[in-house]
PDB file of C-alpha atoms and ligand atoms in Angstrom:
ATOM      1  CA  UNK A1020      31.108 -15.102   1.003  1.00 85.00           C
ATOM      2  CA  UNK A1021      31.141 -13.367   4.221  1.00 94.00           C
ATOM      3  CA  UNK A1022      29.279 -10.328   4.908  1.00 96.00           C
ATOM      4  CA  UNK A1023      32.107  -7.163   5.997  1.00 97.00           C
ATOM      5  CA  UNK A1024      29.108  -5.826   8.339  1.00 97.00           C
ATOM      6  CA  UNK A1025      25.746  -7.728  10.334  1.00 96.00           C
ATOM      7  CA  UNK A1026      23.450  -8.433   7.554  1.00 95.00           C
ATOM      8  CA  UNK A1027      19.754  -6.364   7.872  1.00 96.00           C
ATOM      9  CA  UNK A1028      17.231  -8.472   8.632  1.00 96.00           C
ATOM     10  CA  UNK A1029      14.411  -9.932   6.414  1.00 98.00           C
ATOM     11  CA  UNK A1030      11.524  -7.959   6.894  1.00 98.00           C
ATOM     12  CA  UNK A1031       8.444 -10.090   6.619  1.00 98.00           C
ATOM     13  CA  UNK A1032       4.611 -10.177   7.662  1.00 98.00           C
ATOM     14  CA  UNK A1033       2.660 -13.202   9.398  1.00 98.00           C
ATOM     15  CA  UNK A1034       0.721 -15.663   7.429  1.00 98.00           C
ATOM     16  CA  UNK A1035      -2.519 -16.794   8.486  1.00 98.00           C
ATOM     17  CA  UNK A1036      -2.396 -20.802   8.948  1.00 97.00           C
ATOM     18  CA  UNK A1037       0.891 -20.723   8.573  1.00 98.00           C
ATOM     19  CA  UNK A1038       4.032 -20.655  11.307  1.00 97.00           C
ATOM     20  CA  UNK A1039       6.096 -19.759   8.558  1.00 97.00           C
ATOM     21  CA  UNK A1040       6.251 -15.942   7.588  1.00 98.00           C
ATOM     22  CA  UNK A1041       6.494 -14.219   4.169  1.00 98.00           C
ATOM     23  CA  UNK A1042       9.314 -12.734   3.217  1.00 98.00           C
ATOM     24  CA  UNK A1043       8.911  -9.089   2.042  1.00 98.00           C
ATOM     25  CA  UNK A1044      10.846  -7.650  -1.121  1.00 98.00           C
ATOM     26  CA  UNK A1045       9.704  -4.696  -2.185  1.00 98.00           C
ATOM     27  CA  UNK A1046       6.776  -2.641  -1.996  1.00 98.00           C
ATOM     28  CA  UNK A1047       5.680  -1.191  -4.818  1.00 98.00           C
ATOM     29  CA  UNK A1048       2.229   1.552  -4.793  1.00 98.00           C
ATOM     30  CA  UNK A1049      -0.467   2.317  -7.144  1.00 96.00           C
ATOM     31  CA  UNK A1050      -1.124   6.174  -7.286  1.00 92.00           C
ATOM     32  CA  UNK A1051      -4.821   7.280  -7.735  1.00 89.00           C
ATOM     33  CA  UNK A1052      -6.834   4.380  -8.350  1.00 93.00           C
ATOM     34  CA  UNK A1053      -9.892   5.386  -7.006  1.00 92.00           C
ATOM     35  CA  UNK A1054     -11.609   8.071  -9.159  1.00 88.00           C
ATOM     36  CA  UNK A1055     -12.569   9.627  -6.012  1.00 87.00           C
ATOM     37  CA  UNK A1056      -9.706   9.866  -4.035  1.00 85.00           C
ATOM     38  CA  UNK A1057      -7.965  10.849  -7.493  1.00 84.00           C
ATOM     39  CA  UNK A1058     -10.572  14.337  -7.509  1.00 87.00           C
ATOM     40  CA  UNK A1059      -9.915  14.517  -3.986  1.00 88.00           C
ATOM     41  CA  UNK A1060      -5.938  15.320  -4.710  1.00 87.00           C
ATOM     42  CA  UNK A1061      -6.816  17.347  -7.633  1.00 87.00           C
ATOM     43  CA  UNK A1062      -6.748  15.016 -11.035  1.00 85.00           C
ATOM     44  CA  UNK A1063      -8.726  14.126 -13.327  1.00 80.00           C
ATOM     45  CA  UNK A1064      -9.042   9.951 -12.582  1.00 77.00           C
ATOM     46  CA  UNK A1065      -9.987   9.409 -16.145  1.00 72.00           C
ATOM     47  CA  UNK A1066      -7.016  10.639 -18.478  1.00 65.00           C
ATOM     48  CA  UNK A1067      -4.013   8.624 -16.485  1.00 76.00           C
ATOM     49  CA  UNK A1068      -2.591   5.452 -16.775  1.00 84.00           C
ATOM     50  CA  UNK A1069      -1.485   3.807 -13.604  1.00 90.00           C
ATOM     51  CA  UNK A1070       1.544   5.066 -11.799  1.00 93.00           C
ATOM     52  CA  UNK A1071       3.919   3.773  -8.978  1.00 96.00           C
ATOM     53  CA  UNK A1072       5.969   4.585  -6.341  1.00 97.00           C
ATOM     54  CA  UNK A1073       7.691   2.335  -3.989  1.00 97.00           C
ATOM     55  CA  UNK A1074       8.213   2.115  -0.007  1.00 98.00           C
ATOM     56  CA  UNK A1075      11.781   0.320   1.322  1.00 98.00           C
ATOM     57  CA  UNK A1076      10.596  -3.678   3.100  1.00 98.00           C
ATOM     58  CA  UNK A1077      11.481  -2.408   6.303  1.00 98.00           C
ATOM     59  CA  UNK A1078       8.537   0.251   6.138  1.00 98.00           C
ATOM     60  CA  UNK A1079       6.475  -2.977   7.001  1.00 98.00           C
ATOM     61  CA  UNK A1080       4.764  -2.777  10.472  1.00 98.00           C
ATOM     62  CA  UNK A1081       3.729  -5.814  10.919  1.00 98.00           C
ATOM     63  CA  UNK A1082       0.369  -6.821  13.111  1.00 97.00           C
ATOM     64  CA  UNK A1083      -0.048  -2.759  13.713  1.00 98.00           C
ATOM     65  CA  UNK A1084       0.219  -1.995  17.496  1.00 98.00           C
ATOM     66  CA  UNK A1085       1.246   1.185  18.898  1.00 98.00           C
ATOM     67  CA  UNK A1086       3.839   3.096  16.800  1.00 98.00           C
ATOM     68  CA  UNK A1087       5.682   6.426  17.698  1.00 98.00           C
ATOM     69  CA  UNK A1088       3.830   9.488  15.670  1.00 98.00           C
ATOM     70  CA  UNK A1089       6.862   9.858  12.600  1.00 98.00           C
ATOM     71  CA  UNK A1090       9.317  12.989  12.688  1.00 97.00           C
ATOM     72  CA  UNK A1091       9.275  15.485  10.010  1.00 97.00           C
ATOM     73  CA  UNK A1092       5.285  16.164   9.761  1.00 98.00           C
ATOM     74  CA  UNK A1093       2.440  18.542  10.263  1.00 97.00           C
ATOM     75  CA  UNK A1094       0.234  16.190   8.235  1.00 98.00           C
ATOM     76  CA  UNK A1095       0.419  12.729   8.271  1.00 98.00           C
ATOM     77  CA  UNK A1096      -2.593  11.120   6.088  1.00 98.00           C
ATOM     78  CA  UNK A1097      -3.679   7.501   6.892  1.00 98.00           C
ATOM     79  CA  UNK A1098      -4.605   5.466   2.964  1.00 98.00           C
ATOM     80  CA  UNK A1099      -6.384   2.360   3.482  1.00 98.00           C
ATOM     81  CA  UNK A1100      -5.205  -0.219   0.726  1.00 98.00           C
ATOM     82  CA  UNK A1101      -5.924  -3.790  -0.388  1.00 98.00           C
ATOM     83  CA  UNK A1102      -2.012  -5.522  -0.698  1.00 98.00           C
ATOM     84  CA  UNK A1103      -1.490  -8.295  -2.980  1.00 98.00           C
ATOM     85  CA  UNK A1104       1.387 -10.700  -1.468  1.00 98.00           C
ATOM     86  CA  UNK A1105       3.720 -11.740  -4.954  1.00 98.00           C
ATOM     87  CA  UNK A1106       4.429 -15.267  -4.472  1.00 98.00           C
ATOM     88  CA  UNK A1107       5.722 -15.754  -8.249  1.00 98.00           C
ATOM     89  CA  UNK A1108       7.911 -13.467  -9.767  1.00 98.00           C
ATOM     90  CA  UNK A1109       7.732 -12.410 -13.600  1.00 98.00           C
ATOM     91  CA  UNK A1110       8.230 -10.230 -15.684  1.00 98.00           C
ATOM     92  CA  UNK A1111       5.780  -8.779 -18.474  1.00 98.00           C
ATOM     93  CA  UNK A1112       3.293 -10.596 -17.294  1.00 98.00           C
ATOM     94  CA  UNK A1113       0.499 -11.037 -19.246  1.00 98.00           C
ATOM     95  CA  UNK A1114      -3.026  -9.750 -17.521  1.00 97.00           C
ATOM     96  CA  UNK A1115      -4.725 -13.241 -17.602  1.00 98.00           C
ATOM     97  CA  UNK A1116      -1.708 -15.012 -16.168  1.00 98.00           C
ATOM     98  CA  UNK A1117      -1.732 -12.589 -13.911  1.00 98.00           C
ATOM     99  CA  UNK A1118      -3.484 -13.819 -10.659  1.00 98.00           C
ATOM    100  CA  UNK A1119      -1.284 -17.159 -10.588  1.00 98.00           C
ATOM    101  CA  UNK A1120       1.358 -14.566  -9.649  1.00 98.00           C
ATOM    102  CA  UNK A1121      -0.653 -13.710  -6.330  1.00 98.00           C
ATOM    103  CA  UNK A1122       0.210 -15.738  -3.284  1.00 98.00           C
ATOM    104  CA  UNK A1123      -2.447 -13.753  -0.770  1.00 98.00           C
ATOM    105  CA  UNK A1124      -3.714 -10.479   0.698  1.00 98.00           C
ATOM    106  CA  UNK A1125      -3.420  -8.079   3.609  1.00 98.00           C
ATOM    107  CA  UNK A1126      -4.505  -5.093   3.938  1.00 98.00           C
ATOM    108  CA  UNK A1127      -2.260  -2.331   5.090  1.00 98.00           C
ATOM    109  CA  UNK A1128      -1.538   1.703   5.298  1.00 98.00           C
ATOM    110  CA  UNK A1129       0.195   3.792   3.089  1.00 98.00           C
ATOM    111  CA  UNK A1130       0.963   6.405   5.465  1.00 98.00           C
ATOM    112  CA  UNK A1131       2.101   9.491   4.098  1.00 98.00           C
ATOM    113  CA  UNK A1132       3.349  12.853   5.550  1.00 98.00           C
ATOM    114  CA  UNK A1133       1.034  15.026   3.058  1.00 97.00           C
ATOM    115  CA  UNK A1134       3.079  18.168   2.932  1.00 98.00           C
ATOM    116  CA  UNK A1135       6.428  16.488   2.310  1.00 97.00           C
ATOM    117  CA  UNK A1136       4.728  15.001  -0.753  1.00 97.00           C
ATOM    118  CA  UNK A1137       2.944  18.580  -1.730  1.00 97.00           C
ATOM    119  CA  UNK A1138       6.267  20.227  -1.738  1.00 97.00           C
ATOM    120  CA  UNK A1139       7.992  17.780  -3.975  1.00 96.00           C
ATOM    121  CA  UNK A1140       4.630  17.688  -5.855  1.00 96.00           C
ATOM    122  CA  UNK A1141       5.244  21.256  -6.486  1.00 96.00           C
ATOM    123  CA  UNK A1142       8.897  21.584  -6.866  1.00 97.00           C
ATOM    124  CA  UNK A1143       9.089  18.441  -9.697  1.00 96.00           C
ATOM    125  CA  UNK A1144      11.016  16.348  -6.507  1.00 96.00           C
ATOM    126  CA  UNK A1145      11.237  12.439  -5.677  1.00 96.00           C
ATOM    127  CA  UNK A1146       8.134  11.342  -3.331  1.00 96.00           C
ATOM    128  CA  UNK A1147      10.365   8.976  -1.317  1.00 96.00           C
ATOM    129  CA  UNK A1148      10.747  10.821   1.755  1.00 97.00           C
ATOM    130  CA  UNK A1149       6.729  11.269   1.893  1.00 98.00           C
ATOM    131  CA  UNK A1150       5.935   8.222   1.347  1.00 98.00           C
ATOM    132  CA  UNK A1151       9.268   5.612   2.201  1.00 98.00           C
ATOM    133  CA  UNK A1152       9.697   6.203   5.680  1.00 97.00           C
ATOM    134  CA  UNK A1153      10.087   4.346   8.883  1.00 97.00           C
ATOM    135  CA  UNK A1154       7.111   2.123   9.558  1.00 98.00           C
ATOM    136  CA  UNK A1155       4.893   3.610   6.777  1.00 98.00           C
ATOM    137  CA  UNK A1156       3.322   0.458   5.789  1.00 98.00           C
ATOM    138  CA  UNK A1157       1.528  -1.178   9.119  1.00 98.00           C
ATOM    139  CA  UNK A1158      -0.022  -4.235   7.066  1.00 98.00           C
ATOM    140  CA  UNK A1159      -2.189  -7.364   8.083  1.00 98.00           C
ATOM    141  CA  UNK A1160      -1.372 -11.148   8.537  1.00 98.00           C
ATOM    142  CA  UNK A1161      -1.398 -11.665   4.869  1.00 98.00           C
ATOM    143  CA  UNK A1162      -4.403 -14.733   3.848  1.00 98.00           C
ATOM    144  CA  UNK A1163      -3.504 -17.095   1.241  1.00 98.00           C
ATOM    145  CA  UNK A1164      -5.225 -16.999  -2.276  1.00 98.00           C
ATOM    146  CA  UNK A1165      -6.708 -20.528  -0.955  1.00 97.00           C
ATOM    147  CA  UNK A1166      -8.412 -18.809   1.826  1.00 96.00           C
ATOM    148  CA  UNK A1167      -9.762 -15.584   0.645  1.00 97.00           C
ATOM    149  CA  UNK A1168      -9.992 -16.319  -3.064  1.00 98.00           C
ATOM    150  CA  UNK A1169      -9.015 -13.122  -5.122  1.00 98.00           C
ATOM    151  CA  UNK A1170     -11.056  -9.786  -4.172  1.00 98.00           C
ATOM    152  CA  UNK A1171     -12.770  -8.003  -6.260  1.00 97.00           C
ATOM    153  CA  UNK A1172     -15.537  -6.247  -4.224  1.00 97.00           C
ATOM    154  CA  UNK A1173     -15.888  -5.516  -1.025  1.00 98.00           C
ATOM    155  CA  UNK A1174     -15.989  -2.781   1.666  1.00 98.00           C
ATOM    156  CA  UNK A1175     -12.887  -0.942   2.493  1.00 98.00           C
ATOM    157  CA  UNK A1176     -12.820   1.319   5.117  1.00 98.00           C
ATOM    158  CA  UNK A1177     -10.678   2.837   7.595  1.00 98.00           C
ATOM    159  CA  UNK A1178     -12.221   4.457  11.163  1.00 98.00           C
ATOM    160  CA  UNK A1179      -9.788   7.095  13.508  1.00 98.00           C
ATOM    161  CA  UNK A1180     -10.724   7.094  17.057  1.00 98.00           C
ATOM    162  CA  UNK A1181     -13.993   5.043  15.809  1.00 98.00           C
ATOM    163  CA  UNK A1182     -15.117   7.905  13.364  1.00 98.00           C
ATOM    164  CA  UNK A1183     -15.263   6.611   9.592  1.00 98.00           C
ATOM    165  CA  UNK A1184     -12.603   8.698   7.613  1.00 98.00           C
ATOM    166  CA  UNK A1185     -12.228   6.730   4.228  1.00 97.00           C
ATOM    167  CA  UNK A1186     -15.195   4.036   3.101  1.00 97.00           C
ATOM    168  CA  UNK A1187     -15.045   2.925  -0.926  1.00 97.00           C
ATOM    169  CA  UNK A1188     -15.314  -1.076  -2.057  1.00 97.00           C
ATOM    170  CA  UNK A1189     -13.041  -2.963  -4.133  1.00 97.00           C
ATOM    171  CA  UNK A1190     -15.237  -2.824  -7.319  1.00 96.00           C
ATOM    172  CA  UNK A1191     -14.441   1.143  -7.682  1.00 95.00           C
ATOM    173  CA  UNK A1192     -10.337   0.661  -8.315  1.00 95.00           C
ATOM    174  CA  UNK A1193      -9.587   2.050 -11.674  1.00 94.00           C
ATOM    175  CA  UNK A1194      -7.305  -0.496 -12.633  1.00 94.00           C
ATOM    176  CA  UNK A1195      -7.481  -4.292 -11.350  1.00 95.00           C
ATOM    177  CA  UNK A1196      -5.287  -6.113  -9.492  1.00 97.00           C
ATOM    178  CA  UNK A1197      -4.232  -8.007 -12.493  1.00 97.00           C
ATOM    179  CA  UNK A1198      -4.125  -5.161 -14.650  1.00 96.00           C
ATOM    180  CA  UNK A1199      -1.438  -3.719 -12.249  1.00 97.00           C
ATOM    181  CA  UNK A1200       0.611  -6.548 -11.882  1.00 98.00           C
ATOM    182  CA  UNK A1201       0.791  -6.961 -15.693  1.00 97.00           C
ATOM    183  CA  UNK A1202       1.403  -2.969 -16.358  1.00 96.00           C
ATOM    184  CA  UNK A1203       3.935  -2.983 -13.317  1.00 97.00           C
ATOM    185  CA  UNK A1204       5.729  -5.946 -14.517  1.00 98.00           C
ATOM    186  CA  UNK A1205       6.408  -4.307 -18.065  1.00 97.00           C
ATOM    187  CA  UNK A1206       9.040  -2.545 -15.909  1.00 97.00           C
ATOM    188  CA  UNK A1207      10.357  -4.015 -13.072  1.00 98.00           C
ATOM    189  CA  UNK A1208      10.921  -7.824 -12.773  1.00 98.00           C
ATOM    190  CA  UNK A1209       8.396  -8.493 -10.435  1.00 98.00           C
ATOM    191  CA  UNK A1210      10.040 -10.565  -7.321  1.00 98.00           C
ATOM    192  CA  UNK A1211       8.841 -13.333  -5.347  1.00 98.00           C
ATOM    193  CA  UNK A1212       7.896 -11.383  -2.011  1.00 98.00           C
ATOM    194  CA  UNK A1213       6.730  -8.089  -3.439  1.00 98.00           C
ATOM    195  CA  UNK A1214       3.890  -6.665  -2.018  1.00 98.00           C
ATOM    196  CA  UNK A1215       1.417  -4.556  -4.166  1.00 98.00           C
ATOM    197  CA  UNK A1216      -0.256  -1.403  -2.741  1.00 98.00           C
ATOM    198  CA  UNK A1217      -3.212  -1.004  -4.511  1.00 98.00           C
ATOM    199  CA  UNK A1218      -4.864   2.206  -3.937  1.00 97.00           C
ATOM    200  CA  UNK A1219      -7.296   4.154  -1.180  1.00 96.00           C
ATOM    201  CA  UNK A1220     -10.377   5.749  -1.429  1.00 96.00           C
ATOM    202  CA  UNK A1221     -11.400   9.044  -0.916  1.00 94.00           C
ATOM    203  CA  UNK A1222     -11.342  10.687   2.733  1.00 95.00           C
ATOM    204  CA  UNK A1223      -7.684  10.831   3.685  1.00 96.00           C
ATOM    205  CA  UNK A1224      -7.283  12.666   6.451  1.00 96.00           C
ATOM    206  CA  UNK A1225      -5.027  14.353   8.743  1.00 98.00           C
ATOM    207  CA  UNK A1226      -3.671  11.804  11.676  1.00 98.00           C
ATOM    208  CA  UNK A1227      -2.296  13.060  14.970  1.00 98.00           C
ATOM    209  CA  UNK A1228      -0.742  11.794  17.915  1.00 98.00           C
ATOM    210  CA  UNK A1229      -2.633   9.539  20.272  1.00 98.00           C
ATOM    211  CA  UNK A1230      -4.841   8.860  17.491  1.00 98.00           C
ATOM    212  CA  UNK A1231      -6.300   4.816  16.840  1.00 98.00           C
ATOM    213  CA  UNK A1232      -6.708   3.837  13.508  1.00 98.00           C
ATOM    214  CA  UNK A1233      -8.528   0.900  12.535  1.00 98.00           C
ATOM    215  CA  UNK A1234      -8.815  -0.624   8.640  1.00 98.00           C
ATOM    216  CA  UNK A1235     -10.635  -3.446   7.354  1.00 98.00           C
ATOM    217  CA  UNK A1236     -11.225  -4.925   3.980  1.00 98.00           C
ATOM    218  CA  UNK A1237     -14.163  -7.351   3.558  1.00 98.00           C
ATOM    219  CA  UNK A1238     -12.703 -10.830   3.708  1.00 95.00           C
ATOM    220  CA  UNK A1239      -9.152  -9.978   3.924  1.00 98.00           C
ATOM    221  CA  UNK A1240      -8.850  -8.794   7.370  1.00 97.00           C
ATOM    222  CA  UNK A1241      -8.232  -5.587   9.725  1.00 98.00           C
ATOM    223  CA  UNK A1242      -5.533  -3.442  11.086  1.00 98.00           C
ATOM    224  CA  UNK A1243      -5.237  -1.503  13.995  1.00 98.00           C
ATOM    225  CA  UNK A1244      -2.503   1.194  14.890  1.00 98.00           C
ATOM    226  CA  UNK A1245      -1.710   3.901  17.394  1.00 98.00           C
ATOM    227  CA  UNK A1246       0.276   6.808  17.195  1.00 98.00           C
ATOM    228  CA  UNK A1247       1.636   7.439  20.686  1.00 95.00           C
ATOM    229  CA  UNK A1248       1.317  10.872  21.733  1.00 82.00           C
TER     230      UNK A1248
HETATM  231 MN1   MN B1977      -1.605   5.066  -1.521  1.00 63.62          MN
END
């Protein structure tokens, strides 16, 4: 059947050793699971069970680059993340069946303007407008699971303007990357082309405009973005 208007396109993110591209569905996000970025926003890391929140596929920047600074902020936090790349949909997926769900792994930004979300923190409110915004996700070529294996350790860091501002490794996240796919797929059906946020570290921080950001993940690759001033 015909489409009545121009169809959106497909958001999607580059594949390394690949000329095809994946396909992006949605993007779902684990809240707090580092213990000490979880202190940082004032919780106690060890009494929760893992949230989520989600981000719309066309928050996907992909390849980083120079970005315009977002509208409707006076604080705009960078949060380094590893992202797991669903290749195999499923739902209540069971945690050791887990990882055959994973087609690869970027790592990306969940950029948030801060004091949207402490407002609707504080007035009970919906956290998409601080967190599901235009070109909130800038994300890595995603590597295949035959490349980079699945990561468990490893440093994660992210530097503005060459200064460290978040450093933590892989082996600190509160729950695992399998754990999260099989306690977010007790809710949603998870879809082929999901992508996974899985947490920052501690040390968000303020961004501004003009400012170069610059995340890596051991093994799974960088990112680099400007805000233009
Ligand atoms: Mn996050």
């Amino acid at each position: 059947m015909a489409y009545v208007i121009s169809a959106p396109p497909q958001p999607t993110v580059p594949v390394e050793g690949e000329a095809g591209s994946f396909p992006v569905s949605r993007i779902w996000c684990v809240g707090r699971n580092f213990a000490d970025h979880a202190r940082e926003m004032g919780h106690d890391p060890d009494r929760e069970p893992p949230f989520f929140f989600s981000k719309p596929n066309t928050a996907v920047v992909p390849g980083g680059g120079t970005i315009p600074f977002p509208v409707q902020t006076q604080d705009f936090h960078h949060e380094i993340e590893l992202v797991v790349a669903i290749g195999k949909g499923g739902k209540n997926i069971p945690v050791e069946q887990a990882l055959e769900h994973v087609y690869g792994y970027a790592v990306g930004l969940d950029m948030t303007r801060r004091d949207i979300q402490a407002v609707a923190k504080k007035m009970g409110r919906p956290w998409e407008l601080s967190k599901g915004f235009d070109q909130s996700c800038p994300i890595s070529a995603i590597k295949k699971v035959s490349e980079v294996g699945h990561p468990t350790k490893g440093l994660i860091q992210v530097t503005v303007n060459g200064k460290v501002q978040q450093t933590g490794d892989l082996n600190q996240m509160i729950w695992s990357v399998p754990e999260s796919i099989a306690y977010l797929s007790t809710y949603v059906e998870l879809l082929p082309g999901d992508l996974i946020m899985t947490g920052t570290p501690a040390g968000v921080s303020a961004v501004k405009p003009g400012d170069a950001l610059h995340g890596t993940c051991e093994g799974v690759g960088e990112i680099k973005v400007t805000y233009s001033a």
